[in-house]
Backbone as ProteinMPNN parsed JSONL, in Angstrom:
{"seq_chain_A": "XXXXXXXXXXXXXXXXXXXXXXXXXXXXXXXXXXXXXXXXXXXXXXXXXXXXXXXXXXXXXXXXXXXXXXXXXXXXXXXXXXXXXXXXXXXXXXXXXXXXXX", "coords_chain_A": {"N_chain_A": [[83.214, 87.867, 113.243], [84.711, 84.843, 112.457], [88.019, 83.407, 112.862], [88.79, 81.763, 110.677], [87.033, 82.552, 108.665], [87.803, 85.196, 108.368], [90.368, 84.834, 107.344], [89.773, 83.595, 104.881], [88.434, 85.707, 103.651], [90.507, 87.592, 103.522], [92.343, 86.305, 101.83], [90.826, 86.14, 99.493], [90.551, 88.863, 98.961], [93.224, 89.572, 98.449], [93.731, 88.042, 96.154], [91.897, 89.192, 94.367], [92.89, 91.829, 94.276], [95.485, 91.431, 93.256], [94.857, 90.292, 90.774], [93.352, 92.36, 89.509], [95.257, 94.463, 89.609], [97.464, 93.403, 88.171], [96.257, 92.957, 85.688], [95.609, 95.556, 84.859], [98.186, 96.636, 84.79], [99.475, 95.086, 82.805], [97.914, 95.817, 80.612], [98.597, 98.531, 80.464], [101.36, 98.376, 79.93], [101.251, 97.049, 77.486], [100.056, 99.003, 75.997], [102.1, 100.771, 75.639], [103.068, 102.328, 77.684], [105.718, 103.319, 79.709], [106.828, 104.717, 81.812], [107.786, 104.453, 85.088], [106.539, 105.622, 87.438], [103.92, 106.1, 86.537], [103.161, 103.509, 85.877], [103.054, 102.352, 88.393], [100.907, 103.761, 89.465], [98.87, 102.871, 87.728], [98.826, 100.142, 88.403], [98.049, 100.273, 91.113], [95.548, 101.455, 90.83], [94.235, 99.431, 89.376], [94.3, 97.361, 91.285], [92.691, 98.446, 93.301], [90.259, 98.667, 91.904], [89.851, 95.976, 91.407], [89.386, 94.992, 93.997], [86.999, 96.336, 94.59], [85.245, 95.298, 92.623], [85.299, 92.552, 93.272], [84.278, 92.652, 95.865], [81.702, 93.54, 95.273], [80.749, 91.328, 93.826], [80.695, 89.303, 95.808], [78.947, 90.502, 97.564], [76.578, 90.576, 96.069], [76.045, 87.87, 95.719], [75.848, 86.154, 98.37], [76.283, 83.475, 98.916], [78.711, 82.778, 97.884], [80.614, 83.122, 99.811], [81.141, 80.797, 101.185], [82.258, 79.169, 99.321], [84.805, 78.209, 98.834], [87.433, 77.285, 96.722], [86.099, 78.228, 94.505], [85.375, 80.773, 95.202], [87.808, 82.127, 95.053], [88.285, 81.965, 92.31], [86.132, 83.442, 91.313], [86.638, 85.954, 92.496], [89.088, 86.55, 91.322], [88.335, 86.7, 88.625], [86.49, 88.788, 88.798], [88.167, 90.854, 89.624], [89.863, 91.141, 87.377], [87.92, 91.776, 85.485], [86.942, 94.205, 86.456], [89.193, 95.853, 86.122], [89.56, 95.685, 83.343], [87.148, 96.739, 82.419], [87.248, 99.439, 83.248], [89.428, 100.268, 81.799], [88.463, 100.052, 79.233], [86.564, 102.07, 79.349], [88.294, 104.25, 79.615], [89.493, 104.192, 77.068], [87.262, 104.715, 75.436], [86.599, 107.31, 76.264], [88.895, 108.663, 75.41], [88.603, 108.382, 72.607], [86.253, 109.849, 72.149], [87.115, 112.362, 73.015], [89.058, 112.906, 71.082], [87.443, 113.038, 68.815], [85.928, 115.279, 69.41], [87.853, 117.175, 69.445], [89.205, 117.891, 71.717]], "CA_chain_A": [[83.761, 87.035, 112.177], [85.664, 83.891, 112.973], [89.358, 83.516, 112.28], [88.819, 81.107, 109.38], [86.316, 83.398, 107.708], [88.647, 86.363, 108.12], [91.451, 84.411, 106.478], [89.211, 83.416, 103.553], [88.166, 87.049, 103.097], [91.792, 88.22, 103.219], [92.903, 85.655, 100.646], [90.016, 86.566, 98.349], [90.904, 90.254, 98.671], [94.551, 89.586, 97.838], [93.588, 87.502, 94.795], [91.219, 90.213, 93.567], [93.786, 92.975, 94.1], [96.543, 91.021, 92.333], [94.277, 90.116, 89.451], [93.057, 93.685, 88.954], [96.507, 95.22, 89.429], [98.267, 92.838, 87.068], [95.553, 93.202, 84.43], [95.783, 96.972, 84.495], [99.614, 96.825, 84.505], [99.748, 94.471, 81.5], [97.288, 96.672, 79.594], [99.4, 99.746, 80.339], [102.605, 98.025, 79.228], [100.905, 96.737, 76.102], [99.729, 100.285, 75.353], [103.321, 101.542, 75.405], [103.445, 103.123, 78.85], [106.969, 102.818, 80.281], [107.242, 105.527, 82.962], [107.46, 103.635, 86.252], [105.542, 106.186, 88.362], [102.588, 105.887, 85.972], [102.87, 102.094, 85.993], [102.655, 102.111, 89.791], [99.555, 104.305, 89.604], [97.98, 101.949, 87.019], [98.688, 98.908, 89.195], [97.264, 100.589, 92.299], [94.172, 101.641, 90.378], [93.686, 98.113, 89.062], [94.102, 96.637, 92.535], [91.523, 99.013, 93.955], [89.085, 98.254, 91.133], [89.665, 94.547, 91.643], [88.742, 94.843, 95.307], [85.623, 96.814, 94.492], [84.48, 94.333, 91.827], [85.161, 91.311, 94.035], [83.347, 92.94, 96.946], [80.358, 93.571, 94.697], [80.361, 89.959, 93.478], [80.363, 88.593, 97.034], [77.751, 91.148, 98.125], [75.418, 90.186, 95.276], [75.807, 86.444, 95.934], [76.483, 85.799, 99.65], [76.633, 82.055, 98.931], [80.112, 82.623, 97.483], [81.502, 83.192, 100.981], [81.479, 79.446, 101.612], [82.494, 78.4, 98.09], [86.173, 77.683, 98.756], [88.208, 77.683, 95.548], [85.246, 78.977, 93.576], [85.447, 82.177, 95.614], [89.057, 82.678, 94.495], [88.103, 82.099, 90.863], [85.205, 84.554, 91.109], [87.303, 87.218, 92.839], [90.09, 86.843, 90.287], [87.617, 87.144, 87.417], [85.93, 90.104, 89.082], [89.279, 91.812, 89.615], [90.258, 91.401, 85.998], [86.81, 92.455, 84.783], [86.921, 95.596, 86.905], [90.298, 96.571, 85.477], [89.286, 95.765, 81.896], [86.024, 97.643, 82.197], [87.669, 100.838, 83.371], [90.337, 100.564, 80.686], [87.597, 100.278, 78.097], [86.005, 103.417, 79.508], [89.388, 105.181, 79.285], [89.644, 104.221, 75.621], [86.116, 105.388, 74.869], [86.742, 108.745, 76.56], [89.929, 109.185, 74.509], [88.027, 108.452, 71.265], [85.303, 110.958, 72.141], [87.896, 113.599, 73.103], [89.674, 113.139, 69.768], [86.386, 113.443, 67.879], [85.5, 116.63, 69.751], [89.011, 118.055, 69.317], [89.595, 118.362, 73.066]], "C_chain_A": [[84.805, 86.118, 112.782], [86.983, 84.008, 112.243], [89.446, 82.885, 110.89], [88.134, 81.927, 108.309], [87.133, 84.633, 107.367], [89.795, 86.014, 107.179], [90.962, 84.198, 105.046], [88.965, 84.771, 102.876], [89.464, 87.735, 102.704], [92.419, 87.622, 101.978], [92.146, 86.068, 99.408], [90.35, 88.009, 97.966], [92.256, 90.352, 97.992], [94.487, 89.1, 96.382], [92.952, 88.548, 93.888], [92.142, 91.394, 93.27], [94.916, 92.624, 93.116], [96.02, 90.884, 90.912], [93.985, 91.466, 88.782], [94.312, 94.488, 88.669], [97.336, 94.708, 88.278], [97.587, 93.061, 85.716], [95.774, 94.62, 83.96], [97.237, 97.252, 84.09], [99.963, 96.273, 83.118], [99.134, 95.319, 80.383], [98.084, 97.957, 79.385], [100.701, 99.481, 79.59], [102.337, 97.725, 77.766], [100.587, 98.024, 75.311], [100.939, 101.185, 75.157], [103.751, 102.401, 76.573], [104.689, 102.509, 79.493], [107.448, 103.599, 81.484], [106.816, 104.807, 84.248], [106.511, 104.292, 87.235], [104.092, 105.978, 87.843], [102.195, 104.416, 86.012], [102.431, 101.724, 87.409], [101.225, 102.6, 90.015], [98.547, 103.369, 88.922], [97.756, 100.682, 87.825], [97.845, 99.136, 90.439], [95.798, 100.785, 91.943], [93.522, 100.305, 90.067], [93.408, 97.291, 90.294], [92.86, 97.13, 93.261], [90.241, 98.602, 93.232], [88.804, 96.768, 91.289], [88.985, 94.276, 92.966], [87.276, 95.261, 95.261], [84.759, 95.792, 93.734], [84.267, 93.022, 92.586], [84.205, 91.502, 95.206], [81.91, 92.969, 96.446], [79.871, 92.173, 94.356], [79.929, 89.179, 94.731], [79.118, 89.196, 97.692], [76.497, 90.681, 97.394], [75.067, 88.703, 95.449], [76.501, 85.99, 97.219], [76.859, 84.328, 99.741], [78.087, 81.815, 98.529], [81.05, 82.599, 98.683], [81.944, 81.816, 101.445], [81.854, 78.566, 100.416], [83.914, 77.863, 97.963], [86.924, 78.213, 97.559], [87.389, 78.483, 94.554], [85.255, 80.474, 93.919], [86.695, 82.838, 95.04], [88.919, 82.878, 92.99], [87.208, 83.308, 90.566], [85.878, 85.881, 91.415], [88.386, 87.569, 91.828], [89.43, 87.344, 89.007], [87.029, 88.537, 87.624], [87.012, 91.185, 89.075], [89.725, 92.164, 88.214], [89.166, 92.145, 85.237], [86.714, 93.92, 85.185], [88.0, 96.418, 86.223], [90.049, 96.718, 83.981], [88.162, 96.746, 81.584], [86.419, 99.095, 82.284], [88.636, 101.214, 82.258], [89.532, 100.81, 79.411], [86.975, 101.665, 78.16], [87.06, 104.484, 79.192], [89.561, 105.325, 77.776], [88.476, 104.946, 74.945], [86.163, 106.896, 75.103], [87.78, 109.363, 75.633], [89.421, 109.328, 73.087], [87.094, 109.663, 71.163], [86.054, 112.301, 72.208], [88.562, 113.922, 71.769], [88.624, 113.623, 68.76], [85.948, 114.88, 68.12], [86.634, 117.654, 69.644], [89.476, 118.621, 70.652], [91.017, 117.941, 73.368]], "O_chain_A": [[85.679, 86.56, 113.529], [87.077, 84.607, 111.172], [90.117, 83.43, 110.014], [88.601, 81.989, 107.172], [87.157, 85.07, 106.217], [90.154, 86.811, 106.312], [91.65, 84.572, 104.097], [89.251, 84.952, 101.693], [89.524, 88.392, 101.664], [92.972, 88.35, 101.153], [92.756, 86.323, 98.369], [90.423, 88.338, 96.782], [92.422, 91.134, 97.055], [95.114, 89.681, 95.496], [93.415, 88.766, 92.769], [92.172, 91.899, 92.148], [95.258, 93.427, 92.248], [96.671, 91.313, 89.96], [94.337, 91.676, 87.621], [94.428, 95.121, 87.62], [97.859, 95.495, 87.489], [98.257, 93.322, 84.717], [96.09, 94.855, 82.794], [97.487, 98.016, 83.157], [100.668, 96.926, 82.348], [99.752, 95.517, 79.337], [98.23, 98.42, 78.254], [101.097, 100.26, 78.723], [103.121, 98.112, 76.899], [100.829, 98.1, 74.106], [100.816, 102.258, 74.566], [104.726, 103.143, 76.454], [104.71, 101.314, 79.787], [108.406, 103.178, 82.132], [105.627, 104.579, 84.469], [105.715, 103.577, 87.844], [103.175, 105.715, 88.622], [101.015, 104.1, 86.165], [101.547, 100.888, 87.597], [100.429, 101.932, 90.676], [97.482, 103.102, 89.479], [96.628, 100.198, 87.925], [97.017, 98.295, 90.789], [94.91, 100.335, 92.668], [92.377, 100.069, 90.454], [92.396, 96.594, 90.36], [92.073, 96.334, 93.774], [89.255, 98.232, 93.869], [87.646, 96.349, 91.302], [88.101, 93.422, 93.049], [86.417, 94.595, 95.84], [83.656, 95.468, 94.175], [83.178, 92.449, 92.546], [83.409, 90.614, 95.508], [81.004, 92.478, 97.12], [78.701, 91.859, 94.573], [78.916, 88.479, 94.711], [78.329, 88.479, 98.307], [75.47, 90.42, 98.021], [73.899, 88.331, 95.334], [77.625, 85.492, 97.166], [77.686, 83.966, 100.578], [78.634, 80.748, 98.81], [82.172, 82.102, 98.577], [83.014, 81.68, 102.038], [81.772, 77.34, 100.503], [84.185, 77.108, 97.029], [87.051, 79.425, 97.379], [87.929, 79.327, 93.838], [85.156, 81.325, 93.035], [86.642, 83.983, 94.591], [89.4, 83.879, 92.458], [87.501, 84.099, 89.67], [85.707, 86.842, 90.665], [88.586, 88.741, 91.508], [89.905, 88.293, 88.383], [87.071, 89.371, 86.718], [86.795, 92.291, 88.58], [89.94, 93.333, 87.893], [89.454, 93.038, 84.441], [86.436, 94.779, 84.349], [87.754, 97.545, 85.795], [90.308, 97.78, 83.415], [88.224, 97.489, 80.605], [85.971, 99.908, 81.475], [88.656, 102.364, 81.82], [89.881, 101.674, 78.607], [86.871, 102.354, 77.145], [86.751, 105.502, 78.572], [89.751, 106.428, 77.264], [88.677, 105.701, 73.994], [85.799, 107.671, 74.218], [87.575, 110.464, 75.122], [89.765, 110.297, 72.411], [87.152, 110.413, 70.189], [85.673, 113.26, 71.538], [88.622, 115.085, 71.372], [88.894, 114.512, 67.952], [85.636, 115.612, 67.182], [86.399, 118.858, 69.742], [90.069, 119.699, 70.708], [91.533, 118.237, 74.446]]}, "name": "protein", "num_of_chains": 1, "seq": "XXXXXXXXXXXXXXXXXXXXXXXXXXXXXXXXXXXXXXXXXXXXXXXXXXXXXXXXXXXXXXXXXXXXXXXXXXXXXXXXXXXXXXXXXXXXXXXXXXXXXX"}
């Protein structure tokens, strides 16, 4: 991998991690979570999910690697989508647990 390609990949990864982490953090704060250790965990989880989602987007469409700014937009959207999707799953699990009395 050339130096320019490595820099593009690193920037895309940072954008995806920030997007996923901030999305998950905002959702946690909006939900009433205020304990800072749990907020750190939420942000780290969102960043990880953002990286996974952005990696999947680039893997599924290798043409994005040379897309420039479009790559950053796609990775940011993928990061946010990954964080939102897992938060939705958390909410669905909570609803099912309440219905089952768990």
